[in-house]
Amino acid sequence: MSIKYMEEYRDPEISSKIIESIKKLSQKKVRLMEVCGTHTMSIFRSGIRTLLPDTISLLSGPGCPVCVTAQREIDAFIELAKEDDVILTGFGDLMRVPGTDSTLQKERAAGRDIRIVYSALDALEIARKNPDKKVVFSGIGFETTAPTIAASILSAKKMGLDNYLVFSAHKIVPPALAALMETGEARIDGFMLPGHVSVIIGTKAYLPFFEQYQVPCVIAGFEPADILQAIFILVKQIEAGVLKLENGYQRAVVFDGNEKAQKMMHDVFETVDAVWRGIGTIPKSGLKIRKEFESFDAQKIFDVTVSDSKEPEGCACGEILIGLKTPPECPLYKKACTPVDPVGPCMVSTEGTCAAYYRYCI
Amino acid sequence: MCLAIPSKIVKIENTIGTIDVAGVKREISLLLLENASVGDYVIVHAGFAIHKIDESTAMESLKYLRELGSIR
């Protein structure tokens, strides 16, 4: 059965013609970063890397939520799961991420109550059914996920649920782009901006970044034709020397974004400095629960002390996340670190760059 | 994380919608969407509809893509 608004963008005939157009246009050597982990997967799955001319290098960026989560936060989730009256909930990707000494999966095997949910509302339902437990949601993800968590907190308040808590490790994208440009090490000539973060924040949210750094930017969808279109737009801007912030995912992204979702996110969260794996502290790049909602803030309710968080020795996730290294350049890749027995988060998450390289045999 | 499959709303009850993706049905929250109606195609993230696809915009961008592919 064909799926409307999707199959058309997988049409090989359209894609191969766009590739031809890119080949005709591309002269300068360029390094383009796809910020979003889902873009990385789609690029590998569709074989786009192998079809592009040699002039174009694609770098994967810090857009995989699990991957950029700081080791300290992973360790905090594990500590929370060890509390006797806690049911820890979260998305599946987190389960196997190695903390300093353990993983959520190991803790679950040891008898801790840890549950994978599809949506924050599922966690809310678990809280409703278990009034004698504290149900903590391990909140990771970007502006796409944060409004859904905000909505869950607002719903909990409305329902009078006082045993639902969120540990917010949410992060926002535009400050990370600025951090990448500030270091300058990855030499990025253009950004493919994340499609679904942009659904929420709109094209307008990137304007201050674009105006400050004057680097080609295009919001991209997730199907092969969407990604190729985005590459075409970036190459065209670079070849012509006309730099712009463009929206290449118009069926999903509007200039102002989803204002209802933005309002919920801003009502519940405020920005705070946050630590990103591989990048370090980025000013105002994290989301913290506002004082008004602090009775839902797991960081206020629990005194989670994490001692000596350490990133895995030898793991190059940090450098891979900012485009400085590719997975084959990591000494652990395919040796000590595989999807079955991952050392770093970039190999755990289905959106991780190492997992993508591994799966598609590079 | 970002499953980009546009899903059709087939039922709405209060703030919960039922979507149908190629025959598979599931419930989603409509809390983040203004004015959702049965028959709308929406983008879903982590159990929430986050955007309603505007048909005419989708058709226009597809037309643009086809033209892009025929640049000589």
Coordinates of C-alpha atoms in Angstrom, one line a residue:
Chain A
M1 CA 0.0 0.0 0.0
S2 CA 1.4 3.3 -0.9
I3 CA 1.8 5.9 1.8
K4 CA 0.8 9.4 0.9
Y5 CA 3.5 12.1 1.3
M6 CA 6.2 9.6 1.5
E7 CA 6.4 7.2 -1.4
E8 CA 6.9 10.1 -3.9
Y9 CA 10.0 11.1 -2.0
R10 CA 11.5 7.7 -2.4
D11 CA 11.0 7.6 -6.2
P12 CA 14.4 6.5 -7.6
E13 CA 13.8 8.4 -10.8
I14 CA 13.4 11.7 -9.0
S15 CA 16.5 11.0 -6.8
S16 CA 18.7 10.0 -9.7
K17 CA 17.9 13.1 -11.6
I18 CA 18.7 15.3 -8.6
I19 CA 22.0 13.5 -8.3
E20 CA 22.7 14.3 -11.9
S21 CA 21.9 18.0 -11.2
I22 CA 24.2 18.0 -8.2
K23 CA 27.1 16.5 -10.2
K24 CA 26.7 19.1 -12.9
L25 CA 26.7 21.9 -10.4
S26 CA 29.4 20.8 -7.9
Q27 CA 32.9 22.2 -8.5
K28 CA 34.2 23.2 -5.1
K29 CA 35.2 20.7 -2.4
V30 CA 32.7 21.0 0.4
R31 CA 32.1 19.5 3.8
L32 CA 28.3 19.4 4.7
M33 CA 27.0 18.3 8.1
E34 CA 23.8 16.5 8.6
V35 CA 22.9 17.5 12.1
C36 CA 20.2 14.9 12.8
G37 CA 20.8 11.3 13.5
T38 CA 17.7 10.2 11.5
H39 CA 19.3 12.0 8.5
T40 CA 22.5 10.0 9.1
M41 CA 20.5 6.7 9.0
S42 CA 18.5 7.7 6.0
I43 CA 21.7 8.7 4.1
F44 CA 23.3 5.4 4.8
R45 CA 20.2 3.3 4.1
S46 CA 19.6 4.9 0.8
G47 CA 23.3 4.8 -0.3
I48 CA 23.4 8.5 -0.9
R49 CA 27.1 8.7 0.2
T50 CA 28.2 6.4 -2.6
L51 CA 26.3 8.3 -5.3
L52 CA 27.6 11.8 -4.6
P53 CA 30.5 13.3 -6.5
D54 CA 33.9 13.3 -4.7
T55 CA 33.7 17.0 -4.2
I56 CA 31.0 16.5 -1.5
S57 CA 31.8 15.1 2.0
L58 CA 29.0 14.4 4.4
L59 CA 29.7 14.7 8.2
S60 CA 27.4 13.4 10.9
G61 CA 26.6 15.9 13.6
P62 CA 25.5 16.0 17.2
G63 CA 21.8 15.2 16.5
C64 CA 21.4 11.8 18.1
P65 CA 19.8 12.4 21.5
V66 CA 21.3 9.5 23.3
C67 CA 24.8 10.2 21.9
V68 CA 25.0 13.8 23.1
T69 CA 23.7 13.0 26.6
A70 CA 26.5 13.6 29.1
Q71 CA 27.9 10.6 30.9
R72 CA 26.9 12.3 34.2
E73 CA 23.3 12.3 33.1
I74 CA 23.4 8.6 32.1
D75 CA 25.0 7.8 35.5
A76 CA 22.2 9.8 37.2
F77 CA 19.5 7.8 35.4
I78 CA 21.2 4.6 36.6
E79 CA 21.4 5.9 40.2
L80 CA 17.7 7.0 40.1
A81 CA 16.7 3.5 38.9
K82 CA 18.4 2.1 42.1
E83 CA 16.0 4.0 44.4
D84 CA 13.6 1.5 45.9
D85 CA 10.4 3.5 45.4
V86 CA 11.2 4.5 41.8
I87 CA 9.9 3.2 38.5
L88 CA 12.3 4.6 35.9
T89 CA 10.8 5.1 32.4
G90 CA 12.3 6.3 29.2
F91 CA 12.9 5.6 25.5
G92 CA 14.4 2.3 24.5
D93 CA 17.7 3.7 23.2
L94 CA 18.9 4.6 26.7
M95 CA 18.8 1.1 28.0
R96 CA 22.1 -0.1 26.7
V97 CA 24.1 3.1 26.9
P98 CA 27.1 2.3 29.1
G99 CA 27.3 4.5 32.2
T100 CA 30.5 4.6 34.2
D101 CA 29.8 1.4 36.0
S102 CA 26.6 -0.1 34.8
T103 CA 23.7 0.3 32.3
L104 CA 20.0 0.5 32.7
Q105 CA 19.7 -2.9 31.1
K106 CA 22.0 -4.4 33.7
E107 CA 20.1 -2.7 36.5
R108 CA 16.8 -4.1 35.1
A109 CA 18.3 -7.6 35.0
A110 CA 19.3 -7.1 38.6
G111 CA 15.6 -6.5 39.5
R112 CA 15.2 -2.7 39.2
D113 CA 11.9 -1.5 37.8
I114 CA 12.8 0.1 34.5
R115 CA 10.3 0.4 31.7
I116 CA 10.6 1.4 28.1
V117 CA 7.8 3.7 26.9
Y118 CA 6.9 4.9 23.5
S119 CA 5.5 8.2 24.7
A120 CA 5.7 10.3 27.9
L121 CA 1.9 9.8 28.2
D122 CA 2.6 6.0 28.7
A123 CA 4.8 7.0 31.6
L124 CA 2.0 9.1 33.0
E125 CA -0.3 6.1 32.8
I126 CA 2.2 4.0 34.7
A127 CA 2.2 6.7 37.4
R128 CA -1.6 6.7 37.6
K129 CA -1.6 2.9 38.0
N130 CA 1.2 2.9 40.6
P131 CA 0.3 5.6 43.2
D132 CA 2.7 4.2 45.8
K133 CA 5.7 4.5 43.5
K134 CA 7.5 7.6 42.1
V135 CA 7.5 7.3 38.3
V136 CA 10.5 9.1 36.8
F137 CA 10.8 9.9 33.1
S138 CA 14.4 10.1 31.9
G139 CA 14.0 13.1 29.6
I140 CA 16.4 13.2 26.8
G141 CA 16.0 14.6 23.3
F142 CA 15.7 18.0 21.5
E143 CA 13.0 20.4 20.7
T144 CA 10.9 17.7 19.0
T145 CA 10.6 15.7 22.2
A146 CA 10.7 18.4 24.8
P147 CA 7.2 19.7 24.1
T148 CA 5.8 16.2 24.5
I149 CA 7.4 16.0 27.9
A150 CA 6.1 19.5 28.7
A151 CA 2.6 18.3 27.7
S152 CA 3.0 15.3 30.0
I153 CA 3.9 17.5 33.0
L154 CA 1.0 19.8 32.3
S155 CA -1.3 16.8 32.0
A156 CA 0.0 15.4 35.3
K157 CA -0.7 18.7 37.0
K158 CA -4.2 18.8 35.6
M159 CA -4.8 15.2 36.7
G160 CA -3.4 15.9 40.2
L161 CA -0.8 13.2 39.8
D162 CA 1.9 13.9 42.3
N163 CA 4.0 10.8 41.7
Y164 CA 5.1 11.6 38.1
L165 CA 8.6 13.2 37.8
V166 CA 10.9 14.2 35.0
F167 CA 14.6 14.3 35.0
S168 CA 15.2 16.8 32.2
A169 CA 18.4 16.4 30.2
H170 CA 16.8 17.9 27.2
K171 CA 18.9 20.0 24.8
I172 CA 18.2 22.5 22.1
V173 CA 19.8 22.6 18.7
P174 CA 20.7 26.2 17.6
P175 CA 23.3 26.8 20.4
A176 CA 25.0 23.5 19.4
L177 CA 25.4 24.8 15.8
A178 CA 27.0 27.9 17.2
A179 CA 29.3 25.9 19.3
L180 CA 30.4 23.9 16.2
M181 CA 31.1 27.1 14.3
E182 CA 33.0 28.6 17.3
T183 CA 35.5 25.7 17.5
G184 CA 35.9 25.8 13.7
E185 CA 37.7 22.5 13.8
A186 CA 35.3 20.6 11.7
R187 CA 35.4 23.1 8.9
I188 CA 31.8 22.9 8.0
D189 CA 30.7 24.6 4.7
G190 CA 27.0 24.0 5.1
F191 CA 24.4 22.6 7.5
M192 CA 21.5 20.2 6.8
L193 CA 19.2 21.2 9.6
P194 CA 17.1 18.7 11.5
G195 CA 13.6 18.3 10.0
H196 CA 11.5 17.6 13.0
V197 CA 13.2 19.9 15.4
S198 CA 12.4 22.5 12.8
V199 CA 8.7 21.4 12.7
I200 CA 8.6 22.7 16.3
I201 CA 10.9 25.7 16.3
G202 CA 10.3 26.9 12.7
T203 CA 12.8 28.4 10.2
K204 CA 12.8 31.6 12.3
A205 CA 14.7 29.9 15.2
Y206 CA 17.8 29.6 13.1
L207 CA 17.9 33.3 12.0
P208 CA 20.2 34.6 14.8
F209 CA 22.6 31.7 14.1
F210 CA 22.6 32.3 10.4
E211 CA 23.0 36.0 10.7
Q212 CA 26.0 35.6 13.0
Y213 CA 27.9 32.9 11.2
Q214 CA 26.8 33.4 7.5
V215 CA 27.0 29.7 6.7
P216 CA 24.7 28.0 4.2
C217 CA 21.7 26.3 6.0
V218 CA 18.8 24.2 4.7
I219 CA 16.1 22.4 6.7
A220 CA 15.8 18.9 5.3
G221 CA 13.2 16.2 5.3
F222 CA 14.1 12.5 5.8
E223 CA 13.3 10.8 2.5
P224 CA 16.1 10.3 -0.1
A225 CA 14.7 13.0 -2.4
D226 CA 14.4 15.4 0.5
I227 CA 18.1 14.9 1.5
L228 CA 19.3 15.2 -2.1
Q229 CA 17.3 18.3 -2.6
A230 CA 18.9 19.8 0.6
I231 CA 22.4 18.9 -0.7
F232 CA 21.6 20.5 -4.1
I233 CA 20.4 23.7 -2.3
L234 CA 23.6 23.8 -0.3
V235 CA 25.9 23.2 -3.2
K236 CA 24.0 25.8 -5.3
Q237 CA 24.4 28.4 -2.6
I238 CA 28.1 27.6 -2.2
E239 CA 28.9 27.6 -5.9
A240 CA 27.0 30.9 -6.4
G241 CA 28.5 32.5 -3.3
V242 CA 25.0 33.4 -2.1
L243 CA 24.5 32.1 1.4
K244 CA 21.0 31.6 2.7
L245 CA 18.9 30.0 5.3
E246 CA 16.4 27.9 3.3
N247 CA 13.5 25.6 4.1
G248 CA 13.7 22.4 2.0
Y249 CA 11.0 20.6 4.0
Q250 CA 8.1 22.8 3.3
R251 CA 5.4 20.1 3.7
A252 CA 6.3 19.9 7.4
V253 CA 8.1 23.1 8.4
V254 CA 6.6 26.6 8.5
F255 CA 8.5 29.8 9.3
D256 CA 7.0 30.2 12.8
G257 CA 7.0 26.5 13.6
N258 CA 4.4 24.9 15.9
E259 CA 3.6 27.7 18.2
K260 CA 1.4 25.7 20.5
A261 CA 4.2 23.2 21.1
Q262 CA 6.7 26.1 21.6
K263 CA 4.4 27.7 24.2
M264 CA 4.1 24.5 26.2
M265 CA 7.8 24.0 26.1
H266 CA 8.5 27.5 27.3
D267 CA 5.8 27.4 29.9
V268 CA 7.4 24.3 31.5
F269 CA 11.1 24.7 30.8
E270 CA 13.7 27.4 30.9
T271 CA 17.1 27.4 29.2
V272 CA 20.2 26.6 31.2
D273 CA 23.8 25.8 30.4
A274 CA 24.2 22.2 29.5
V275 CA 27.0 19.7 29.0
W276 CA 27.1 17.8 25.7
R277 CA 29.2 14.8 25.1
G278 CA 32.1 15.7 22.9
I279 CA 31.4 19.4 23.0
G280 CA 31.4 20.3 26.6
T281 CA 29.3 23.0 28.2
I282 CA 27.3 25.1 25.8
P283 CA 25.6 28.2 27.2
K284 CA 21.8 28.1 27.3
S285 CA 21.6 24.9 25.4
G286 CA 19.7 22.7 27.9
L287 CA 16.1 22.8 29.3
K288 CA 15.4 22.8 33.0
I289 CA 12.0 22.5 34.6
R290 CA 10.8 26.0 35.8
K291 CA 10.3 26.7 39.5
E292 CA 6.6 26.7 39.1
F293 CA 6.7 23.0 38.2
E294 CA 9.4 21.9 40.5
S295 CA 7.2 19.4 42.2
F296 CA 7.6 17.4 39.0
D297 CA 11.4 17.9 38.8
A298 CA 13.2 14.7 39.7
Q299 CA 16.4 16.7 40.2
K300 CA 14.7 18.7 43.0
I301 CA 13.0 15.7 44.6
F302 CA 16.0 13.3 44.6
D303 CA 19.4 14.1 45.7
V304 CA 21.2 12.2 42.9
T305 CA 24.8 12.2 43.6
V306 CA 27.0 10.9 40.8
S307 CA 30.6 10.4 41.7
D308 CA 33.4 10.4 39.1
S309 CA 31.5 10.0 35.9
K310 CA 34.0 8.8 33.3
E311 CA 33.5 8.5 29.5
P312 CA 34.7 5.1 28.2
E313 CA 38.4 5.0 27.7
G314 CA 39.5 5.1 24.0
C315 CA 36.0 5.9 22.8
A316 CA 35.9 8.5 20.0
C317 CA 32.1 9.3 20.2
G318 CA 32.9 12.8 21.3
E319 CA 35.0 13.6 18.3
I320 CA 32.7 11.7 15.9
L321 CA 29.7 13.8 17.2
I322 CA 31.4 17.1 16.0
G323 CA 32.7 15.8 12.7
L324 CA 36.3 15.6 13.7
K325 CA 36.6 11.8 13.3
T326 CA 34.7 9.1 11.4
P327 CA 34.0 5.8 13.2
P328 CA 36.7 3.8 11.4
E329 CA 39.2 6.3 12.9
C330 CA 38.3 5.1 16.4
P331 CA 40.6 2.4 17.7
L332 CA 37.6 0.6 19.3
Y333 CA 35.4 0.5 16.3
K334 CA 34.4 -3.0 15.1
K335 CA 37.0 -4.4 17.6
A336 CA 36.1 -3.7 21.3
C337 CA 32.9 -1.8 20.2
T338 CA 30.1 -3.4 18.3
P339 CA 26.3 -3.1 18.3
V340 CA 26.1 -6.3 20.4
D341 CA 28.6 -5.1 22.9
P342 CA 28.8 -1.3 22.5
V343 CA 31.4 0.8 24.4
G344 CA 30.0 4.2 23.5
P345 CA 26.5 5.7 22.8
C346 CA 27.2 6.3 19.1
M347 CA 27.3 2.5 18.7
V348 CA 24.2 1.9 20.9
S349 CA 21.6 4.2 19.4
T350 CA 20.0 3.2 16.1
E351 CA 20.7 6.8 15.1
G352 CA 24.3 6.8 16.2
T353 CA 27.0 7.4 13.5
C354 CA 29.0 4.3 14.6
A355 CA 25.9 2.1 14.4
A356 CA 25.1 3.5 11.0
Y357 CA 28.7 2.8 9.7
Y358 CA 28.7 -0.7 11.2
R359 CA 25.3 -1.7 9.8
Y360 CA 26.2 -0.5 6.3
C361 CA 29.6 -2.2 6.3
I362 CA 32.0 0.7 6.1
Chain B
M1 CA 13.8 8.8 16.8
C2 CA 12.3 10.9 14.0
L3 CA 10.0 8.6 12.2
A4 CA 8.8 10.6 9.3
I5 CA 5.8 8.6 8.1
P6 CA 2.8 10.8 7.6
S7 CA -0.2 9.3 9.3
K8 CA -3.9 9.7 8.6
I9 CA -6.2 10.6 11.5
V10 CA -9.2 8.2 11.3
K11 CA -10.8 9.0 14.7
I12 CA -10.7 11.7 17.3
E13 CA -11.9 11.4 20.9
N14 CA -11.1 14.4 23.1
T15 CA -7.4 14.9 22.8
I16 CA -6.6 11.4 21.6
G17 CA -6.5 10.6 17.9
T18 CA -6.3 7.2 16.2
I19 CA -4.0 7.1 13.2
D20 CA -3.7 4.7 10.4
V21 CA -0.4 4.0 8.7
A22 CA -0.7 1.5 5.9
G23 CA -3.4 -0.4 7.8
V24 CA -1.7 -0.3 11.3
K25 CA -3.7 1.7 13.8
R26 CA -2.5 3.4 17.0
E27 CA -3.5 6.1 19.4
I28 CA -1.7 9.4 19.5
S29 CA -2.0 12.6 21.5
L30 CA -3.3 15.7 19.8
L31 CA -2.3 18.1 22.7
L32 CA 0.4 19.8 20.6
L33 CA -1.8 20.4 17.5
E34 CA -4.4 23.1 16.8
N35 CA -7.5 22.1 15.0
A36 CA -6.9 18.5 14.1
S37 CA -9.7 16.8 12.0
V38 CA -10.4 13.3 10.9
G39 CA -8.8 12.8 7.4
D40 CA -5.8 15.1 8.2
Y41 CA -2.3 13.7 7.6
V42 CA 0.0 14.4 10.5
I43 CA 3.6 13.9 11.5
V44 CA 3.9 12.0 14.7
H45 CA 6.8 12.1 17.2
A46 CA 7.0 10.1 20.4
G47 CA 3.2 9.5 20.5
F48 CA 2.2 13.1 19.7
A49 CA 1.0 14.6 16.4
I50 CA 3.4 17.6 15.9
H51 CA 2.3 18.9 12.5
K52 CA -0.6 18.8 10.1
I53 CA 0.5 18.5 6.5
D54 CA -0.9 21.1 4.1
E55 CA -1.8 19.3 0.9
S56 CA -1.3 22.1 -1.5
T57 CA 2.2 22.9 0.0
A58 CA 3.1 19.2 -0.3
M59 CA 2.0 19.1 -3.9
E60 CA 4.0 22.3 -4.7
S61 CA 7.2 21.0 -3.2
L62 CA 6.9 17.7 -5.1
K63 CA 6.5 19.6 -8.3
Y64 CA 9.6 21.6 -7.4
L65 CA 11.5 18.4 -6.8
R66 CA 10.5 17.0 -10.2
E67 CA 11.6 20.2 -11.8
L68 CA 14.9 20.1 -9.9
G69 CA 15.5 16.7 -11.3
S70 CA 15.1 18.0 -14.9
I71 CA 17.6 20.9 -14.7
R72 CA 20.0 20.6 -17.6

